[in-house]
mmCIF file of C-alpha atoms in Angstrom:
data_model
loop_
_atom_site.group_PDB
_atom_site.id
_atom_site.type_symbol
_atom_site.label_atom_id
_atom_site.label_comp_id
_atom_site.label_asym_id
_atom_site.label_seq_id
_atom_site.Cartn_x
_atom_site.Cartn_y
_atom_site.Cartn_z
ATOM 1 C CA UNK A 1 19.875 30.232 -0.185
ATOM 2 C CA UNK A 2 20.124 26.504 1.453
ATOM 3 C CA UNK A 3 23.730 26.589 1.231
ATOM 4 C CA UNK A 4 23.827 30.021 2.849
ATOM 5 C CA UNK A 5 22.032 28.725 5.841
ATOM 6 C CA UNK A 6 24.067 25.766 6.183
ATOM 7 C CA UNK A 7 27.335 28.338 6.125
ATOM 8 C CA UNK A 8 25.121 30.463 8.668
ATOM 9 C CA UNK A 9 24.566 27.588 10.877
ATOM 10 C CA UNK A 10 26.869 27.396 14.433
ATOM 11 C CA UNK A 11 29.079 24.634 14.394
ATOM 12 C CA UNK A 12 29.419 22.129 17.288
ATOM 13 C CA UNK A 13 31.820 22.357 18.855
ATOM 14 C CA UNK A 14 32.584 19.064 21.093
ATOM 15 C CA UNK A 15 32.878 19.703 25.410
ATOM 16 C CA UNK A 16 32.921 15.688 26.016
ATOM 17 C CA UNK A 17 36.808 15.131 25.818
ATOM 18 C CA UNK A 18 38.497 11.792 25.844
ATOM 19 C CA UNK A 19 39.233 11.447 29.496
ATOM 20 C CA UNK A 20 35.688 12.526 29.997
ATOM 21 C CA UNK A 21 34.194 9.787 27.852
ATOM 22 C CA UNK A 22 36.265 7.123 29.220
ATOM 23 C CA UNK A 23 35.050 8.339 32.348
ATOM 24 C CA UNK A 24 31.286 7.741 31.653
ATOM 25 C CA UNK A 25 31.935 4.761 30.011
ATOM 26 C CA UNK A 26 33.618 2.961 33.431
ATOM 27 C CA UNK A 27 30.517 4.871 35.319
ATOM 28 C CA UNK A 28 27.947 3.619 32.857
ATOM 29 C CA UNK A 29 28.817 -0.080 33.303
ATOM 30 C CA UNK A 30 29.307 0.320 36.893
ATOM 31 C CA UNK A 31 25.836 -1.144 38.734
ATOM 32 C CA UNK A 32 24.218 0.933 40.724
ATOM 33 C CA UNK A 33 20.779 0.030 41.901
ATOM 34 C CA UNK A 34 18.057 1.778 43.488
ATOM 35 C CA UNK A 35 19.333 1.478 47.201
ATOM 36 C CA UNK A 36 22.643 0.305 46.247
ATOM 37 C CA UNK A 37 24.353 3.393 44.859
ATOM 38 C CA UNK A 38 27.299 3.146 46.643
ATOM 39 C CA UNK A 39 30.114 2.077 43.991
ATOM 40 C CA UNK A 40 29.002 4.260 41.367
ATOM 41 C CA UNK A 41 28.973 6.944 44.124
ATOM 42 C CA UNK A 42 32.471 6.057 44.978
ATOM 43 C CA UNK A 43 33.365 6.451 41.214
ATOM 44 C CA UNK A 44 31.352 9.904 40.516
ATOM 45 C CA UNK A 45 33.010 11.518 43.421
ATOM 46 C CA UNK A 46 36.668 10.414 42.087
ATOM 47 C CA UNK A 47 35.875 12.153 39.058
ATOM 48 C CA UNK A 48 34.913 15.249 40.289
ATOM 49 C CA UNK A 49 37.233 16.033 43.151
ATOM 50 C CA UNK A 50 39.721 17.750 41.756
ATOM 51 C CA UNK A 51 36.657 20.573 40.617
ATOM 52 C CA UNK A 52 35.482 20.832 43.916
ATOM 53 C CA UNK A 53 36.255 22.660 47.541
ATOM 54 C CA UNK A 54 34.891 20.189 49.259
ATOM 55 C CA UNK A 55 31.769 17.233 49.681
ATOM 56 C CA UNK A 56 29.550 15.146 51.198
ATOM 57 C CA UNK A 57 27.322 11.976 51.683
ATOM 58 C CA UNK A 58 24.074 11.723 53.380
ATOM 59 C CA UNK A 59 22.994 8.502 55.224
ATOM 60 C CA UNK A 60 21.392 6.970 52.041
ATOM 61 C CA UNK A 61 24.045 7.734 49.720
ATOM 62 C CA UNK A 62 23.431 10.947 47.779
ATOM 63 C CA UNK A 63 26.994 12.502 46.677
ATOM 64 C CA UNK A 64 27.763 15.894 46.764
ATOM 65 C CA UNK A 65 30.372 18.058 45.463
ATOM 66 C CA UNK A 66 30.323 21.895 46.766
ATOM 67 C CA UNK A 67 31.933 24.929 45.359
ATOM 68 C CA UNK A 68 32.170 28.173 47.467
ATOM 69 C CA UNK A 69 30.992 26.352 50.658
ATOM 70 C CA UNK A 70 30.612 29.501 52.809
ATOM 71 C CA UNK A 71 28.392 31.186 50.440
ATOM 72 C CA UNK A 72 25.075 32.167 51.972
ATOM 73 C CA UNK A 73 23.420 31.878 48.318
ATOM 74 C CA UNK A 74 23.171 28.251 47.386
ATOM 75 C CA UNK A 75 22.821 26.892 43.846
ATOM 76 C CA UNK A 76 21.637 23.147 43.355
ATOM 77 C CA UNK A 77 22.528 21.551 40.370
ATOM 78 C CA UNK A 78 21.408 17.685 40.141
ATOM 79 C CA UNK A 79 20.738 14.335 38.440
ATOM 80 C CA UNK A 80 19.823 10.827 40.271
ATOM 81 C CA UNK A 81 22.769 8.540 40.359
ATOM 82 C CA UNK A 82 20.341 5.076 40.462
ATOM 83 C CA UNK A 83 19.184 2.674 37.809
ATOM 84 C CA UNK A 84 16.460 0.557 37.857
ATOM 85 C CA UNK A 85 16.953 -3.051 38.816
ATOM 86 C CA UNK A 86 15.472 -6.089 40.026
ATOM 87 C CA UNK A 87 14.823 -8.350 43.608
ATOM 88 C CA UNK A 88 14.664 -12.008 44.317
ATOM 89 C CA UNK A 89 11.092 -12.038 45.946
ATOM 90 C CA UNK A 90 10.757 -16.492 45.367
ATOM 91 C CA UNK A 91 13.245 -19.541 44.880
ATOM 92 C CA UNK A 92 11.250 -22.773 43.538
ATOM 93 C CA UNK A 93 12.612 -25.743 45.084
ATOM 94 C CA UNK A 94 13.888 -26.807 41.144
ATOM 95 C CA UNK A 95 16.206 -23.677 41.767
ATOM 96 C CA UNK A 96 14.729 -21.242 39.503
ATOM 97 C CA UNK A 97 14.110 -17.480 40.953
ATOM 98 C CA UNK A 98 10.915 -15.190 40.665
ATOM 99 C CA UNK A 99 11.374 -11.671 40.822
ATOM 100 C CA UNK A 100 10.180 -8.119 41.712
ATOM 101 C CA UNK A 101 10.567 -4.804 40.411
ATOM 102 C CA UNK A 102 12.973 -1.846 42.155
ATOM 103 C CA UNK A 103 12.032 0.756 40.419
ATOM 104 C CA UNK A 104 10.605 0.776 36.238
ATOM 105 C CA UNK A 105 12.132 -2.140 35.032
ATOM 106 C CA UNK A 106 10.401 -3.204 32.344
ATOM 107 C CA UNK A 107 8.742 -7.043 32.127
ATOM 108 C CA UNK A 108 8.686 -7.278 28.268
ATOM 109 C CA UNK A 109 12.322 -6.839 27.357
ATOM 110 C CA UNK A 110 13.454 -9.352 30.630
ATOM 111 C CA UNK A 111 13.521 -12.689 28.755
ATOM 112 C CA UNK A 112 16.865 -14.036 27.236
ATOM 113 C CA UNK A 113 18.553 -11.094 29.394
ATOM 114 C CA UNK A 114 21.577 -11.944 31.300
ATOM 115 C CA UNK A 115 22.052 -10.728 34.695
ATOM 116 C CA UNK A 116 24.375 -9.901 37.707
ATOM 117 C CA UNK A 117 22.528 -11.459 40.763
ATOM 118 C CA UNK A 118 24.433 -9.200 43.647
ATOM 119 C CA UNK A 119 25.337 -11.043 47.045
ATOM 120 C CA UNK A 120 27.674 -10.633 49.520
ATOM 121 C CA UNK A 121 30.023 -13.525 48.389
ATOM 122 C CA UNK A 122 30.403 -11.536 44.842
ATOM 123 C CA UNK A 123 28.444 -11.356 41.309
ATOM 124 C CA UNK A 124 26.703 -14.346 40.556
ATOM 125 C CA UNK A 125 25.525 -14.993 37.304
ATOM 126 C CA UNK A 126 21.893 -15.834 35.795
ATOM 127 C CA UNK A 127 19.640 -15.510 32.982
ATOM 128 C CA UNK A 128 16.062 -14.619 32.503
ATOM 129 C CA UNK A 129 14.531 -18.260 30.957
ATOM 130 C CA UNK A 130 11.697 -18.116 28.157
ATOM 131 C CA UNK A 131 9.972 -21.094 26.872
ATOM 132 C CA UNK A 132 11.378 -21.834 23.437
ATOM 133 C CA UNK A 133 8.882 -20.995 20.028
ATOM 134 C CA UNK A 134 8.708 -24.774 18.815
ATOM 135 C CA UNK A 135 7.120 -25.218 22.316
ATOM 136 C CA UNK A 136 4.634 -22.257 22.193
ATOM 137 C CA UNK A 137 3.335 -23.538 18.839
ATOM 138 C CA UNK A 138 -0.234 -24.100 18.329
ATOM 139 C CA UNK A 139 -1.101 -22.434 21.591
ATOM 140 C CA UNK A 140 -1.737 -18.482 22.571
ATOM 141 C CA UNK A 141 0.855 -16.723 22.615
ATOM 142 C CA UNK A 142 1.369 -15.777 26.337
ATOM 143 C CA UNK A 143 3.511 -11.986 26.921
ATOM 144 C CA UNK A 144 5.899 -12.098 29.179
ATOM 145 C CA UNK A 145 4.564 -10.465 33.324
ATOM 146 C CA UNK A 146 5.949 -10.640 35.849
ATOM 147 C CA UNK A 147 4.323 -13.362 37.194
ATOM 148 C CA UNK A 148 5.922 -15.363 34.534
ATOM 149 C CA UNK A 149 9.310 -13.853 33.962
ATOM 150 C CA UNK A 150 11.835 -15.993 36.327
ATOM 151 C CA UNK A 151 16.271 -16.444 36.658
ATOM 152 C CA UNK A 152 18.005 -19.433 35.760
ATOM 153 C CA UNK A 153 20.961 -19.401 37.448
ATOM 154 C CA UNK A 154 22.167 -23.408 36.368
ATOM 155 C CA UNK A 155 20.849 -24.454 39.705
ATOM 156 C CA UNK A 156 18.734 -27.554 40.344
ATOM 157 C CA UNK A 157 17.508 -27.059 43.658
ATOM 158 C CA UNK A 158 16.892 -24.480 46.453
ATOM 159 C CA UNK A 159 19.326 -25.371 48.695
ATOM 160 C CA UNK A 160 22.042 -24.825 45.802
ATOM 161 C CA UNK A 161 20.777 -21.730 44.864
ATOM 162 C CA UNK A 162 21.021 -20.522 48.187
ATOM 163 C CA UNK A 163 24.514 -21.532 48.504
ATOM 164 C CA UNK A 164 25.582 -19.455 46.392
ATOM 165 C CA UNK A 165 24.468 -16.382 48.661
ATOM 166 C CA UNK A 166 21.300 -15.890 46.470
ATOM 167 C CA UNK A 167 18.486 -14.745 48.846
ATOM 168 C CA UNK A 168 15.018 -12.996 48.876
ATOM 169 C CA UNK A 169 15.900 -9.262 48.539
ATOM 170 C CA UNK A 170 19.100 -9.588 46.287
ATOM 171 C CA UNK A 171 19.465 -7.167 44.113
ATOM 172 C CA UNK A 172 19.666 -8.339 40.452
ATOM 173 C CA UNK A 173 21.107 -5.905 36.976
ATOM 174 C CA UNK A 174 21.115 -5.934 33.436
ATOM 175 C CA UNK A 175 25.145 -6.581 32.346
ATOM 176 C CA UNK A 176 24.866 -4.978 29.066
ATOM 177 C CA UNK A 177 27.735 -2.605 28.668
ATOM 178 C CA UNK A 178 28.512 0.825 27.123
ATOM 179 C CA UNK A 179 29.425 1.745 22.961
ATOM 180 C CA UNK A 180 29.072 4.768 20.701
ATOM 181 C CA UNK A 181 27.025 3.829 18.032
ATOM 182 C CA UNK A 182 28.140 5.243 14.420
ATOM 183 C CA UNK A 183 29.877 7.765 16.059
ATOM 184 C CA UNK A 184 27.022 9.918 16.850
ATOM 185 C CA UNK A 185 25.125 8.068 19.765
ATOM 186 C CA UNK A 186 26.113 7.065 23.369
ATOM 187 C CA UNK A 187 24.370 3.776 24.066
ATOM 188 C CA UNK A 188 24.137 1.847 27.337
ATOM 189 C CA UNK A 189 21.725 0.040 30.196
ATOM 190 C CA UNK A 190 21.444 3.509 33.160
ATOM 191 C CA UNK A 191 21.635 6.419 30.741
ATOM 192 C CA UNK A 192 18.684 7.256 32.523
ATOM 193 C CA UNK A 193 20.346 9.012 34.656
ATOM 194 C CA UNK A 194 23.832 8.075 34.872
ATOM 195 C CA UNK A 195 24.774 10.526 31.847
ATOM 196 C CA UNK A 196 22.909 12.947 34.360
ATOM 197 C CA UNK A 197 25.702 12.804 36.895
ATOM 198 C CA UNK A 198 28.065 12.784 34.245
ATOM 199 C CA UNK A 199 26.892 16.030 32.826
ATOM 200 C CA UNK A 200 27.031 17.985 36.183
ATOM 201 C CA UNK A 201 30.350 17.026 37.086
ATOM 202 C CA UNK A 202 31.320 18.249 33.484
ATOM 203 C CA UNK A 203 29.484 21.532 34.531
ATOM 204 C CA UNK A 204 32.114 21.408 37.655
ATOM 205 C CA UNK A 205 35.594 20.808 35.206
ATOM 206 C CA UNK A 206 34.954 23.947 32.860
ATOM 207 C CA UNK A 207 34.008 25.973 35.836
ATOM 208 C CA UNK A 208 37.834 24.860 37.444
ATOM 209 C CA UNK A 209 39.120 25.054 33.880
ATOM 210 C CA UNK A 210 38.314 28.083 32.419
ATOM 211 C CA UNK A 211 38.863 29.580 35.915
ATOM 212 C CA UNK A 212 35.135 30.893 36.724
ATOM 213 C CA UNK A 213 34.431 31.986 40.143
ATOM 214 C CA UNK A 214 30.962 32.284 40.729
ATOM 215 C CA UNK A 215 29.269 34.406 43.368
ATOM 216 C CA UNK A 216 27.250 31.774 44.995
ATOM 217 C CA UNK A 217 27.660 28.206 46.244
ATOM 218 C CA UNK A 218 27.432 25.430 43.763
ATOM 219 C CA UNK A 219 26.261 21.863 45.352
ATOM 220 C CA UNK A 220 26.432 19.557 42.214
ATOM 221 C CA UNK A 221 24.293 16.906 44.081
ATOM 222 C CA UNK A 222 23.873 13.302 42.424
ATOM 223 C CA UNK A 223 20.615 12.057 44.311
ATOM 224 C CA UNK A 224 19.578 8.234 45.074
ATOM 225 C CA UNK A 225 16.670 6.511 45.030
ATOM 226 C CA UNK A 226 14.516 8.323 42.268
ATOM 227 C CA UNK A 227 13.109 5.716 40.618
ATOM 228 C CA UNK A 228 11.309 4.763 43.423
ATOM 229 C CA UNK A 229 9.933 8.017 44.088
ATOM 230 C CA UNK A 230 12.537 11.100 44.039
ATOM 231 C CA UNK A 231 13.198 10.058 47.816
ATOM 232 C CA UNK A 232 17.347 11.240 47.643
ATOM 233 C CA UNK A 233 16.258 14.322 46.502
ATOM 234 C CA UNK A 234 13.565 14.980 49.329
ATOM 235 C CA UNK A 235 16.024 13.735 51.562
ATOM 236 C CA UNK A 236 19.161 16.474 50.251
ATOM 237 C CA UNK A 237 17.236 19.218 49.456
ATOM 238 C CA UNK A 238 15.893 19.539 53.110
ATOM 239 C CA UNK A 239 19.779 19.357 54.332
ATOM 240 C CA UNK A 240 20.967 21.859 52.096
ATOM 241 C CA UNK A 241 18.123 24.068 51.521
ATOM 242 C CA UNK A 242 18.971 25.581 48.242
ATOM 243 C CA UNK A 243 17.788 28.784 46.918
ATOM 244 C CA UNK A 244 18.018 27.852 43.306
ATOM 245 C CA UNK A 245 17.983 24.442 41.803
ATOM 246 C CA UNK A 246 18.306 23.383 37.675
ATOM 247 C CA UNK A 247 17.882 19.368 37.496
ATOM 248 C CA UNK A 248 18.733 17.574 34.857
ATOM 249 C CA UNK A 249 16.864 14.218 33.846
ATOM 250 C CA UNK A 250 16.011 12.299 30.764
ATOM 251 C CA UNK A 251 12.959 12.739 28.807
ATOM 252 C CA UNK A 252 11.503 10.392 25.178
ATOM 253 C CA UNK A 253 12.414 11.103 21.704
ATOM 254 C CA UNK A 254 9.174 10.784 20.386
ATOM 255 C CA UNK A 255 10.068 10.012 17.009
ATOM 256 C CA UNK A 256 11.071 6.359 17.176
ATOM 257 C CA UNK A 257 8.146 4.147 16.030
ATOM 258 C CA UNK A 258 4.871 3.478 18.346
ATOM 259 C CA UNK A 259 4.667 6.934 20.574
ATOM 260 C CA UNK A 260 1.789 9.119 19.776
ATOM 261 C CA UNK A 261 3.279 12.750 19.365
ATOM 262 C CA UNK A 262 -0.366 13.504 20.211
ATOM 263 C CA UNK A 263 -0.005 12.820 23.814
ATOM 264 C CA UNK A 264 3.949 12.262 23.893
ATOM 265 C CA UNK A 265 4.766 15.359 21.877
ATOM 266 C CA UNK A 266 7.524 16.128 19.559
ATOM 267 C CA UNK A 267 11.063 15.671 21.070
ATOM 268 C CA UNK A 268 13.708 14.067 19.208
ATOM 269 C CA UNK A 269 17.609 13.510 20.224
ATOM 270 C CA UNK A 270 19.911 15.230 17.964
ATOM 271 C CA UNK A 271 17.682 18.907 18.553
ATOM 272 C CA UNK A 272 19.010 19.908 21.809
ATOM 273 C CA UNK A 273 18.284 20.300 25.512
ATOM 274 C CA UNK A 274 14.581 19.820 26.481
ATOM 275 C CA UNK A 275 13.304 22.735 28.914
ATOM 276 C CA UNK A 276 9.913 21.867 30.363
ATOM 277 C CA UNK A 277 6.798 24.107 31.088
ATOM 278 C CA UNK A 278 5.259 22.944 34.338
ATOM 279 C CA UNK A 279 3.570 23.607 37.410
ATOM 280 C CA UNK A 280 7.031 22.655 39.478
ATOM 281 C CA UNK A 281 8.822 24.938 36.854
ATOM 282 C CA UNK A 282 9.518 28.384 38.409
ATOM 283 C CA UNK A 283 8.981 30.496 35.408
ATOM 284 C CA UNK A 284 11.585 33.685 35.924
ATOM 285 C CA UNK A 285 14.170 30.707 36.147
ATOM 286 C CA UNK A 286 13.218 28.780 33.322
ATOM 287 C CA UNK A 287 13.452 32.198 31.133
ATOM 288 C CA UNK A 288 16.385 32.356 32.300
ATOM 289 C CA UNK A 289 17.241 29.107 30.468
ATOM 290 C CA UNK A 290 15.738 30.127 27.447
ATOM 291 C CA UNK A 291 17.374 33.417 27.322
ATOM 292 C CA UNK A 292 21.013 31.949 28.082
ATOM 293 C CA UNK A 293 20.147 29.013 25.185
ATOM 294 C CA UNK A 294 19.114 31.942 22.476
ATOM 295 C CA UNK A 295 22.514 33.849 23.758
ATOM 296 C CA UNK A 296 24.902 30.975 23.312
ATOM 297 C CA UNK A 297 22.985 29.586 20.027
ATOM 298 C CA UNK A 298 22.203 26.280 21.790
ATOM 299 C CA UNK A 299 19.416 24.845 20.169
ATOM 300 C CA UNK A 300 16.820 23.852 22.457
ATOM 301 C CA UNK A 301 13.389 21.925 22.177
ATOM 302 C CA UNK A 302 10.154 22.366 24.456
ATOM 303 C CA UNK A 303 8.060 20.184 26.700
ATOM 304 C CA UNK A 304 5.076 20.650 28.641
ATOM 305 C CA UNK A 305 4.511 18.296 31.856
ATOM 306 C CA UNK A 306 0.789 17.849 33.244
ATOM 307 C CA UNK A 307 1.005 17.997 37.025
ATOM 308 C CA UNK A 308 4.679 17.027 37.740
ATOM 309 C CA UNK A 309 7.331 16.590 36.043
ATOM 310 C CA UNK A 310 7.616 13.155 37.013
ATOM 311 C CA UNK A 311 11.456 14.154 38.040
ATOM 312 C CA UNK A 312 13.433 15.305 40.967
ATOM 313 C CA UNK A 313 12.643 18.633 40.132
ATOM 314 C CA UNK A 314 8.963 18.199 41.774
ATOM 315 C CA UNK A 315 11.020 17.179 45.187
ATOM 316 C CA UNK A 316 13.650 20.287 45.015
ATOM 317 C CA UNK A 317 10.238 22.720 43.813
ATOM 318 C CA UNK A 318 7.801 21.932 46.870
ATOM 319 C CA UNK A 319 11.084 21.588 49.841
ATOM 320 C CA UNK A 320 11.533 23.827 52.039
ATOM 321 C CA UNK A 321 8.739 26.464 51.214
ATOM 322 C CA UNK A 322 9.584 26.451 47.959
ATOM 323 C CA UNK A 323 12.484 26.796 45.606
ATOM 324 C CA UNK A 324 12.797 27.972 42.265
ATOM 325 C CA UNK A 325 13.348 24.891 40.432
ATOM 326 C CA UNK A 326 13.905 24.329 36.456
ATOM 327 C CA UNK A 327 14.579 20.945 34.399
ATOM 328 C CA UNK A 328 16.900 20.746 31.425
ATOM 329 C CA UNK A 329 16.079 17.091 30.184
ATOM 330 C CA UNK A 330 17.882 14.827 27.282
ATOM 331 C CA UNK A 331 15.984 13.585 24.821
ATOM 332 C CA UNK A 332 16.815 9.768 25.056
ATOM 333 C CA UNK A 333 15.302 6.677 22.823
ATOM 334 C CA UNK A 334 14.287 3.375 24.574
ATOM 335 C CA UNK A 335 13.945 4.456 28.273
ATOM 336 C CA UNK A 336 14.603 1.817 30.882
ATOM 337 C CA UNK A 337 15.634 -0.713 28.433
ATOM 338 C CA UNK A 338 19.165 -2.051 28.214
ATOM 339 C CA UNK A 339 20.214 0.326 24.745
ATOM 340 C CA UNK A 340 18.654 3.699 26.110
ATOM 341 C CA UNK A 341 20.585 6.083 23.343
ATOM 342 C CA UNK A 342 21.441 9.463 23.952
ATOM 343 C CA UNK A 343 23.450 12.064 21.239
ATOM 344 C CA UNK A 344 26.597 13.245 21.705
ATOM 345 C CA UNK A 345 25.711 16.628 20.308
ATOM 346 C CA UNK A 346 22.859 17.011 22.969
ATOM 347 C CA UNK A 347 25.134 15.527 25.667
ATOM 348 C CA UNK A 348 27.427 18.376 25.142
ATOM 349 C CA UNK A 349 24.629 21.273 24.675
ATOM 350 C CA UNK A 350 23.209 20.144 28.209
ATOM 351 C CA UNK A 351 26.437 20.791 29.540
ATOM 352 C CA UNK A 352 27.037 24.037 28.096
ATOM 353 C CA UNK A 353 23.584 25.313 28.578
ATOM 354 C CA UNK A 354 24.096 23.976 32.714
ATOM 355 C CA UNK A 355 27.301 25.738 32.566
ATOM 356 C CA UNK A 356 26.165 29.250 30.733
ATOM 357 C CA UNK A 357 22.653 29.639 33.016
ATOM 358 C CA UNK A 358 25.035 29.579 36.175
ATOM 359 C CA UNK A 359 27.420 32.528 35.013
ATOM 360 C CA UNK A 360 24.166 34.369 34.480
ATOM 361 C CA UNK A 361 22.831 33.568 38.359
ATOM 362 C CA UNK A 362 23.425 36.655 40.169
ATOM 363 C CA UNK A 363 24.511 36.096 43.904
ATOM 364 C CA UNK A 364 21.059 36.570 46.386
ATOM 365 C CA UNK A 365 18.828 36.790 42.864
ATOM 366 C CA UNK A 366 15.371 36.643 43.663
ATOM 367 C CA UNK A 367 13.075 34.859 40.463
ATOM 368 C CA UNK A 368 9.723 36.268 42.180
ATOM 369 C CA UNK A 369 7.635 37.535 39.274
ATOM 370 C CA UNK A 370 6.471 40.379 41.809
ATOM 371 C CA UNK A 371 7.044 41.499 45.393
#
């Protein structure tokens, strides 16, 4: 009976190709912070222009890539283009640099990282400092904050620092780089939501390549700024005023040791596409996910949100007086660390399950649940 399951069970079949993957692996190691999108926007845009009728960027950097621009029906699809990063807020006059968030970056992982410092005379490069252990011994252990995290950049004083165009309000970024890992996992520093982007403009090449003409416009819309609030996506969705929008954002895998399932619940990377239940969550649209998921056997997983959604789908929901909004997340291990991990099966089910929900859009559909 086992075996006859196993024989029963769909087998993947791969959408990532190897142009595609060499793709995300230049945009994955391409910094792009919070406010600084620019270059990775550049990149994004390059990849998906031959899809595409036509684009656009707003004044703060959002990309987007349009299908069927004369449509009166407008479909959003979305992920945030920004990673989280770091500022010079303080330079000691021995030349070492104290630092401030932009966006989640996390204090406990920061020491022994290297880092890109970014300034207008080019990369310069640094590392986060930690007293060594035969110093710490005998005394209490102090965690690294971020009042005590700091940059060495081999400077000895201020004034050298500075000549090296290192000022307050530099942007500073992990350099860790991209890899598969065992052939199963994408690994890399801006997963979160990087492989976001990626995904949509995927969406966009089998739409061109399997020659799909859809009734409606597409915007595939790669958003700043949302780790510092979902701030690109206020800012687009007002200027295009969608009447449909499916995001797509990363969410935990909860089985990786010290989450509570009890609070985190049970997601785990390898089981498919995440589709949340939540307040933001229009609910016609997000059965409309589910249905197209049981259709094209893509194995899905469920997650509730209290509240919000804590994505850009809470910005596209409440715009303009309300749009029917859905998320499709990927379950990814070790959020805004420098090895978040995603699976390559899951990559390609968000992709397909993006790509199947829009053939089933009808042109002017209207997801109230009564009129």
């Amino acid at each position: 009976m086992a075996k006859k399951k196993e024989d029963d069970k769909k087998k993947h079949v791969a959408v990532v190709t190897k142009k595609s993957l060499q793709f995300l692996e230049e945009y994955i190691n391409n910094p792009a912070p919070t406010g600084y999108e620019w270059e990775g926007q550049k990149l994004w845009l390059n990849y998906l222009k031959p899809y595409i009728d036509e684009h656009f960027i707003d004044n703060y950097g959002t990309a987007v890539g349009v299908i069927n621009p004369k449509a009166a029906y407008k479909v959003v699809i979305e992920a945030h283009a920004d990673e989280i990063s770091w500022y010079v807020n303080y330079i000691t006059a021995d030349g070492l640099i104290y630092v401030i968030r932009n966006g989640g970056s996390d204090h406990q992982i920061a020491p022994s990282k290297r880092v890109n410092i970014h300034t207008e005379k080019g990369l310069v490069k640094a590392v986060f400092g930690w007293p060594a252990i035969h110093t710490r011994h005998g005394e209490k252990e102090q965690a690294p904050e971020l009042k005590n995290i700091f940059l060495d950049c081999g400077c000895t004083s201020k004034e050298e620092v500075e000549k090296l165009g290192i000022h307050v309000g530099c942007v500073i970024t992990y350099e860790d780089e991209f890899m598969v890992l065992n052939d199963r996992y994408y690994v890399g520093r801006a997963l979160d939501n990087r492989v976001g982007g990626f995904m949509i403009a995927e969406v966009a090449r089998l739409l061109k390549e399997n020659k799909k003409k859809l009734p409606f416009g597409l915007y595939i819309v790669n958003s700043v700024q949302e780790e510092i609030g979902l701030r690109g996506a206020e800012m687009i969705a007002e200027r295009i005023k969608p009447n449909v929008a499916i995001i797509t954002d990363v969410t935990h895998d909860t089985t990786t040791p010290m989450i509570n399932k009890n609070t985190q619940g049970d997601l785990a990377a390898g089981k498919g596409p995440v589709v949340s239940y939540a307040p933001a969550v229009q609910t016609n649209l997000n059965k409309l996910l589910i249905k197209t998921a049981e259709k094209n056997e893509i194995p899905f997983q469920r997650q509730a949100s209290s509240r919000s959604t804590g994505t850009d789908t809470d910005a596209f929901a409440y715009s303009n007086g309300g749009v029917p909004s859905a998320l499709i997340s990927l379950p990814l291990r070790y959020m805004h660390t420098t090895v978040e991990m995603v699976h390559k099966e899951d990559v390609d089910n968000v992709i397909s399950l993006i790509y199947e929900s829009l053939l089933n859009i009808k042109d002017g559909q209207d997801f109230r649940e009564f009129k």
